[in-house]
PDB file of C-alpha atoms in Angstrom:
ATOM      1  CA  MET Q  14       0.000   0.000   0.000  1.00 60.00           C
ATOM      2  CA  ASP Q  15       1.258   3.498  -0.859  1.00 77.00           C
ATOM      3  CA  TYR Q  16       0.814   5.025   2.596  1.00 83.00           C
ATOM      4  CA  LEU Q  17       2.321   8.427   1.755  1.00 81.00           C
ATOM      5  CA  ASN Q  18      -0.196   9.102  -0.993  1.00 79.00           C
ATOM      6  CA  THR Q  19      -3.011   7.689   1.138  1.00 86.00           C
ATOM      7  CA  PHE Q  20      -2.175  10.255   3.820  1.00 85.00           C
ATOM      8  CA  LYS Q  21      -2.024  12.996   1.164  1.00 82.00           C
ATOM      9  CA  LYS Q  22      -5.526  12.015   0.086  1.00 83.00           C
ATOM     10  CA  ILE Q  23      -6.766  12.102   3.686  1.00 89.00           C
ATOM     11  CA  LYS Q  24      -5.231  15.554   4.121  1.00 85.00           C
ATOM     12  CA  ALA Q  25      -6.806  16.840   0.887  1.00 84.00           C
ATOM     13  CA  LEU Q  26     -10.226  15.470   1.897  1.00 87.00           C
ATOM     14  CA  ALA Q  27      -9.939  17.032   5.346  1.00 89.00           C
ATOM     15  CA  GLU Q  28      -8.903  20.389   3.836  1.00 85.00           C
ATOM     16  CA  THR Q  29     -11.908  20.234   1.538  1.00 84.00           C
ATOM     17  CA  GLY Q  30     -13.990  19.640   4.653  1.00 88.00           C
ATOM     18  CA  LEU Q  31     -12.452  22.751   6.237  1.00 86.00           C
ATOM     19  CA  VAL Q  32     -13.358  24.836   3.186  1.00 82.00           C
ATOM     20  CA  TYR Q  33     -16.999  23.769   3.363  1.00 82.00           C
ATOM     21  CA  ALA Q  34     -17.335  23.321   7.156  1.00 86.00           C
ATOM     22  CA  GLN Q  35     -20.591  24.784   8.500  1.00 88.00           C
ATOM     23  CA  ASN Q  36     -20.003  24.550  12.241  1.00 91.00           C
ATOM     24  CA  GLY Q  37     -17.254  24.381  14.842  1.00 90.00           C
ATOM     25  CA  TYR Q  38     -17.539  20.614  15.206  1.00 88.00           C
ATOM     26  CA  GLU Q  39     -16.754  20.067  11.492  1.00 91.00           C
ATOM     27  CA  VAL Q  40     -13.846  22.527  11.655  1.00 91.00           C
ATOM     28  CA  GLU Q  41     -12.359  20.799  14.711  1.00 92.00           C
ATOM     29  CA  ARG Q  42     -12.652  17.276  13.320  1.00 92.00           C
ATOM     30  CA  ASN Q  43     -11.292  18.139   9.878  1.00 91.00           C
ATOM     31  CA  GLN Q  44      -8.396  20.107  11.370  1.00 91.00           C
ATOM     32  CA  GLU Q  45      -7.561  17.120  13.553  1.00 93.00           C
ATOM     33  CA  LEU Q  46      -7.431  14.941  10.421  1.00 92.00           C
ATOM     34  CA  VAL Q  47      -5.139  17.471   8.709  1.00 89.00           C
ATOM     35  CA  ASP Q  48      -2.797  17.463  11.711  1.00 90.00           C
ATOM     36  CA  LEU Q  49      -2.773  13.668  11.935  1.00 91.00           C
ATOM     37  CA  SER Q  50      -2.076  13.296   8.211  1.00 89.00           C
ATOM     38  CA  LYS Q  51       0.906  15.669   8.526  1.00 86.00           C
ATOM     39  CA  GLU Q  52       2.285  13.641  11.433  1.00 89.00           C
ATOM     40  CA  LEU Q  53       1.978  10.435   9.410  1.00 89.00           C
ATOM     41  CA  MET Q  54       3.530  11.982   6.282  1.00 84.00           C
ATOM     42  CA  ALA Q  55       6.385  13.367   8.373  1.00 84.00           C
ATOM     43  CA  ALA Q  56       7.085   9.910   9.773  1.00 86.00           C
ATOM     44  CA  ILE Q  57       7.190   8.313   6.310  1.00 84.00           C
ATOM     45  CA  ALA Q  58       9.132  11.144   4.602  1.00 76.00           C
ATOM     46  CA  ASP Q  59      11.547  11.409   7.563  1.00 77.00           C
ATOM     47  CA  HIS Q  60      10.911  15.144   8.065  1.00 77.00           C
ATOM     48  CA  PRO Q  61       9.964  16.918  11.301  1.00 81.00           C
ATOM     49  CA  VAL Q  62       6.244  17.670  11.561  1.00 77.00           C
ATOM     50  CA  GLU Q  63       7.055  21.399  11.856  1.00 77.00           C
ATOM     51  CA  ALA Q  64       8.589  21.346   8.366  1.00 70.00           C
ATOM     52  CA  PHE Q  65       5.234  20.375   6.897  1.00 69.00           C
ATOM     53  CA  ASP Q  66       3.673  23.560   8.225  1.00 68.00           C
ATOM     54  CA  THR Q  67       5.946  25.508   5.863  1.00 60.00           C
ATOM     55  CA  TYR Q  68       4.842  23.323   2.933  1.00 60.00           C
ATOM     56  CA  TYR Q  69       1.140  23.936   3.444  1.00 62.00           C
ATOM     57  CA  LEU Q  70      -0.894  27.114   3.802  1.00 56.00           C
ATOM     58  CA  PRO Q  71      -4.325  27.056   5.456  1.00 61.00           C
ATOM     59  CA  PRO Q  72      -6.856  25.995   2.801  1.00 59.00           C
ATOM     60  CA  LYS Q  73      -9.256  28.656   1.558  1.00 62.00           C
ATOM     61  CA  GLU Q  74     -10.629  26.789  -1.431  1.00 64.00           C
ATOM     62  CA  TYR Q  75     -10.732  23.288  -2.917  1.00 71.00           C
ATOM     63  CA  PRO Q  76      -7.176  21.815  -2.746  1.00 75.00           C
ATOM     64  CA  THR Q  77      -5.669  20.716  -6.073  1.00 85.00           C
ATOM     65  CA  PRO Q  78      -2.345  19.192  -7.232  1.00 91.00           C
ATOM     66  CA  LYS Q  79       0.714  21.334  -7.943  1.00 93.00           C
ATOM     67  CA  VAL Q  80       1.846  21.440 -11.591  1.00 97.00           C
ATOM     68  CA  ASP Q  81       5.417  20.931 -12.808  1.00 98.00           C
ATOM     69  CA  VAL Q  82       6.240  21.697 -16.466  1.00 98.00           C
ATOM     70  CA  ARG Q  83       9.364  20.396 -18.220  1.00 98.00           C
ATOM     71  CA  ALA Q  84      10.865  20.402 -21.714  1.00 98.00           C
ATOM     72  CA  LEU Q  85      12.555  17.668 -23.695  1.00 98.00           C
ATOM     73  CA  ILE Q  86      14.807  19.388 -26.245  1.00 98.00           C
ATOM     74  CA  LEU Q  87      17.089  17.597 -28.707  1.00 98.00           C
ATOM     75  CA  ASN Q  88      19.940  18.990 -30.809  1.00 98.00           C
ATOM     76  CA  ASP Q  89      20.922  17.911 -34.317  1.00 97.00           C
ATOM     77  CA  LYS Q  90      22.745  14.911 -32.810  1.00 98.00           C
ATOM     78  CA  ASN Q  91      19.577  13.900 -30.927  1.00 98.00           C
ATOM     79  CA  GLU Q  92      21.282  14.704 -27.627  1.00 98.00           C
ATOM     80  CA  VAL Q  93      19.131  15.769 -24.671  1.00 98.00           C
ATOM     81  CA  LEU Q  94      19.379  19.275 -23.205  1.00 98.00           C
ATOM     82  CA  MET Q  95      19.892  19.118 -19.440  1.00 98.00           C
ATOM     83  CA  ALA Q  96      20.528  21.525 -16.565  1.00 97.00           C
ATOM     84  CA  LYS Q  97      22.557  20.833 -13.414  1.00 97.00           C
ATOM     85  CA  GLU Q  98      20.805  21.997 -10.263  1.00 92.00           C
ATOM     86  CA  LYS Q  99      22.930  23.820  -7.681  1.00 90.00           C
ATOM     87  CA  MET Q 100      20.573  22.599  -4.947  1.00 88.00           C
ATOM     88  CA  ASP Q 101      21.553  18.941  -5.248  1.00 92.00           C
ATOM     89  CA  GLY Q 102      24.346  18.924  -7.866  1.00 94.00           C
ATOM     90  CA  ARG Q 103      22.325  16.662 -10.148  1.00 97.00           C
ATOM     91  CA  TRP Q 104      20.770  17.027 -13.580  1.00 98.00           C
ATOM     92  CA  SER Q 105      17.260  17.377 -14.987  1.00 98.00           C
ATOM     93  CA  ILE Q 106      15.602  18.393 -18.198  1.00 98.00           C
ATOM     94  CA  PRO Q 107      14.748  22.122 -17.833  1.00 98.00           C
ATOM     95  CA  GLY Q 108      11.512  23.158 -16.150  1.00 97.00           C
ATOM     96  CA  GLY Q 109       9.866  23.970 -12.848  1.00 95.00           C
ATOM     97  CA  TRP Q 110       6.621  24.894 -11.112  1.00 93.00           C
ATOM     98  CA  ALA Q 111       3.870  26.426 -13.244  1.00 92.00           C
ATOM     99  CA  ASP Q 112       3.385  30.167 -12.637  1.00 87.00           C
ATOM    100  CA  ILE Q 113       0.004  31.774 -12.134  1.00 80.00           C
ATOM    101  CA  GLY Q 114      -0.747  34.155 -14.994  1.00 81.00           C
ATOM    102  CA  HIS Q 115       1.137  32.123 -17.608  1.00 89.00           C
ATOM    103  CA  SER Q 116      -0.069  29.261 -19.767  1.00 93.00           C
ATOM    104  CA  PRO Q 117       1.792  25.931 -19.417  1.00 96.00           C
ATOM    105  CA  SER Q 118       3.601  26.455 -22.742  1.00 97.00           C
ATOM    106  CA  GLU Q 119       4.587  30.011 -21.768  1.00 95.00           C
ATOM    107  CA  VAL Q 120       6.004  28.755 -18.480  1.00 95.00           C
ATOM    108  CA  VAL Q 121       8.068  25.972 -20.035  1.00 98.00           C
ATOM    109  CA  VAL Q 122       9.576  28.335 -22.636  1.00 98.00           C
ATOM    110  CA  LYS Q 123      10.429  30.782 -19.845  1.00 96.00           C
ATOM    111  CA  GLU Q 124      11.981  28.051 -17.698  1.00 96.00           C
ATOM    112  CA  VAL Q 125      14.117  26.779 -20.591  1.00 97.00           C
ATOM    113  CA  GLU Q 126      15.561  30.242 -21.204  1.00 97.00           C
ATOM    114  CA  GLU Q 127      16.112  30.963 -17.495  1.00 95.00           C
ATOM    115  CA  GLU Q 128      17.858  27.639 -16.841  1.00 96.00           C
ATOM    116  CA  THR Q 129      19.840  27.169 -20.059  1.00 97.00           C
ATOM    117  CA  GLY Q 130      19.997  30.542 -21.873  1.00 96.00           C
ATOM    118  CA  LEU Q 131      18.307  29.036 -24.922  1.00 97.00           C
ATOM    119  CA  GLN Q 132      15.138  30.375 -26.494  1.00 98.00           C
ATOM    120  CA  SER Q 133      12.666  27.746 -27.602  1.00 98.00           C
ATOM    121  CA  LYS Q 134       9.180  27.026 -28.853  1.00 98.00           C
ATOM    122  CA  VAL Q 135       6.759  24.256 -27.982  1.00 98.00           C
ATOM    123  CA  ILE Q 136       6.163  21.568 -30.594  1.00 98.00           C
ATOM    124  CA  ARG Q 137       3.718  19.368 -28.686  1.00 98.00           C
ATOM    125  CA  VAL Q 138       2.856  17.749 -25.369  1.00 98.00           C
ATOM    126  CA  LEU Q 139       4.561  14.379 -24.931  1.00 98.00           C
ATOM    127  CA  ALA Q 140       3.210  13.225 -21.579  1.00 98.00           C
ATOM    128  CA  ILE Q 141       1.223  14.195 -18.500  1.00 98.00           C
ATOM    129  CA  TYR Q 142       2.585  12.295 -15.516  1.00 98.00           C
ATOM    130  CA  ASP Q 143       1.012  11.785 -12.115  1.00 97.00           C
ATOM    131  CA  LYS Q 144       4.121  11.812  -9.918  1.00 95.00           C
ATOM    132  CA  ARG Q 145       2.501   9.217  -7.655  1.00 92.00           C
ATOM    133  CA  CYS Q 146       2.683   6.677 -10.487  1.00 94.00           C
ATOM    134  CA  HIS Q 147       6.483   6.904 -10.776  1.00 96.00           C
ATOM    135  CA  PRO Q 148       9.259   6.004  -8.289  1.00 94.00           C
ATOM    136  CA  HIS Q 149      10.271   9.534  -7.310  1.00 95.00           C
ATOM    137  CA  PRO Q 150      11.507  10.180  -3.741  1.00 91.00           C
ATOM    138  CA  PRO Q 151       8.626  10.907  -1.321  1.00 85.00           C
ATOM    139  CA  GLN Q 152       7.539  14.545  -0.939  1.00 80.00           C
ATOM    140  CA  PRO Q 153       4.631  16.399   0.688  1.00 77.00           C
ATOM    141  CA  TRP Q 154       2.953  17.707  -2.468  1.00 82.00           C
ATOM    142  CA  TYR Q 155       0.726  15.879  -4.912  1.00 90.00           C
ATOM    143  CA  VAL Q 156       2.123  16.738  -8.358  1.00 96.00           C
ATOM    144  CA  TYR Q 157       1.153  16.511 -12.018  1.00 97.00           C
ATOM    145  CA  LYS Q 158       4.018  16.859 -14.520  1.00 98.00           C
ATOM    146  CA  ILE Q 159       3.356  18.221 -18.035  1.00 98.00           C
ATOM    147  CA  MET Q 160       6.162  17.211 -20.381  1.00 98.00           C
ATOM    148  CA  PHE Q 161       6.630  19.193 -23.596  1.00 98.00           C
ATOM    149  CA  PHE Q 162       8.696  18.564 -26.704  1.00 98.00           C
ATOM    150  CA  CYS Q 163      10.381  21.849 -27.638  1.00 98.00           C
ATOM    151  CA  GLU Q 164      12.951  23.021 -30.154  1.00 98.00           C
ATOM    152  CA  VAL Q 165      15.630  25.686 -29.852  1.00 98.00           C
ATOM    153  CA  THR Q 166      15.048  28.957 -31.706  1.00 98.00           C
ATOM    154  CA  GLY Q 167      18.015  31.001 -30.427  1.00 97.00           C
ATOM    155  CA  GLY Q 168      20.108  32.019 -27.429  1.00 97.00           C
ATOM    156  CA  THR Q 169      23.423  30.875 -25.950  1.00 95.00           C
ATOM    157  CA  LEU Q 170      23.911  27.889 -23.654  1.00 95.00           C
ATOM    158  CA  ARG Q 171      24.607  28.894 -20.019  1.00 91.00           C
ATOM    159  CA  GLY Q 172      23.446  28.380 -16.427  1.00 81.00           C
ATOM    160  CA  ASN Q 173      21.899  30.894 -14.011  1.00 83.00           C
ATOM    161  CA  PHE Q 174      21.661  31.672 -10.292  1.00 78.00           C
ATOM    162  CA  ASP Q 175      20.240  28.256  -9.334  1.00 82.00           C
ATOM    163  CA  ILE Q 176      21.618  26.239 -12.269  1.00 92.00           C
ATOM    164  CA  GLU Q 177      25.302  25.309 -12.161  1.00 92.00           C
ATOM    165  CA  GLU Q 178      25.586  24.527 -15.871  1.00 94.00           C
ATOM    166  CA  ALA Q 179      23.649  23.313 -18.900  1.00 96.00           C
ATOM    167  CA  ASP Q 180      24.799  20.793 -21.497  1.00 97.00           C
ATOM    168  CA  TRP Q 181      23.767  18.154 -24.032  1.00 98.00           C
ATOM    169  CA  PHE Q 182      23.861  14.403 -23.326  1.00 98.00           C
ATOM    170  CA  ALA Q 183      23.375  11.278 -25.418  1.00 98.00           C
ATOM    171  CA  ILE Q 184      20.289   9.321 -24.389  1.00 98.00           C
ATOM    172  CA  ASP Q 185      22.475   6.336 -23.410  1.00 97.00           C
ATOM    173  CA  SER Q 186      24.942   8.478 -21.416  1.00 97.00           C
ATOM    174  CA  LEU Q 187      22.752  10.509 -19.093  1.00 98.00           C
ATOM    175  CA  PRO Q 188      24.401  12.222 -16.091  1.00 98.00           C
ATOM    176  CA  PRO Q 189      23.407  11.640 -12.434  1.00 98.00           C
ATOM    177  CA  LEU Q 190      19.761  12.694 -12.273  1.00 98.00           C
ATOM    178  CA  SER Q 191      17.830  14.826  -9.796  1.00 97.00           C
ATOM    179  CA  LYS Q 192      15.249  12.108  -9.196  1.00 96.00           C
ATOM    180  CA  ASP Q 193      12.783  14.429  -7.493  1.00 95.00           C
ATOM    181  CA  ARG Q 194      12.545  16.267 -10.836  1.00 97.00           C
ATOM    182  CA  ILE Q 195      13.019  13.566 -13.489  1.00 98.00           C
ATOM    183  CA  LEU Q 196      13.704   9.840 -13.804  1.00 98.00           C
ATOM    184  CA  GLU Q 197      15.772   8.016 -16.407  1.00 98.00           C
ATOM    185  CA  SER Q 198      12.739   5.953 -17.396  1.00 98.00           C
ATOM    186  CA  GLN Q 199      10.784   9.159 -18.044  1.00 98.00           C
ATOM    187  CA  ILE Q 200      13.524  10.749 -20.152  1.00 98.00           C
ATOM    188  CA  LYS Q 201      13.803   7.616 -22.266  1.00 98.00           C
ATOM    189  CA  GLU Q 202      10.036   7.430 -22.705  1.00 98.00           C
ATOM    190  CA  LEU Q 203       9.881  11.118 -23.685  1.00 98.00           C
ATOM    191  CA  TYR Q 204      12.765  10.601 -26.094  1.00 98.00           C
ATOM    192  CA  HIS Q 205      10.947   7.682 -27.710  1.00 98.00           C
ATOM    193  CA  LEU Q 206       7.765   9.751 -28.036  1.00 98.00           C
ATOM    194  CA  ALA Q 207       9.710  12.647 -29.576  1.00 98.00           C
ATOM    195  CA  MET Q 208      11.289  10.327 -32.125  1.00 97.00           C
ATOM    196  CA  HIS Q 209       7.878   8.883 -33.037  1.00 98.00           C
ATOM    197  CA  PRO Q 210       5.415  11.751 -33.518  1.00 96.00           C
ATOM    198  CA  GLU Q 211       2.685   9.336 -34.557  1.00 97.00           C
ATOM    199  CA  LEU Q 212       2.451   8.044 -30.968  1.00 97.00           C
ATOM    200  CA  PRO Q 213      -0.239   9.474 -28.675  1.00 97.00           C
ATOM    201  CA  VAL Q 214       0.354  11.531 -25.559  1.00 98.00           C
ATOM    202  CA  VAL Q 215       1.169   9.384 -22.508  1.00 98.00           C
ATOM    203  CA  CYS Q 216      -1.024   9.979 -19.465  1.00 96.00           C
ATOM    204  CA  ASP Q 217      -0.247   9.029 -15.845  1.00 91.00           C
TER     205      ASP Q 217
END
């Protein structure tokens, strides 16, 4: 049983109950469930309970998943564009959290330029992953990942304030990966989808 995601579901249901609570009894019981779910998640994720309070704001509306957008970009040698994160010293395809006020494609183009210095355009969506369905390290959020196939239109390869460097890698010689952000199995699946445009978008 996937206990971490079960506790995330309990927390989300309890937060929904807080949004629609009509009396003090409902508020108290749903808040108790939120607190218990955070204690259980903290135990599984090996984080102090207090750290989870910084992850979550009090709910004011229906809770929904966070959205991560990322770009698979290939050069003329079919090498994969990757960025090395200063936070953990490991590599990922460029991307990050979706920004309010920008469409998913606008965000991914912005993230590519910020992390690698390269300008790009979106060709198509390759996959929409539910992070729960893949062996990422445990984390407090429930996340959907939108994976785009993009192509370079300009710019110069470089890093930025939170990216140590950016470079191209052959699909069979990938560097050490930031597994919270991307998995080797995902990169290889995205690569296969990019090389075969007749294939449908992968979901979950």
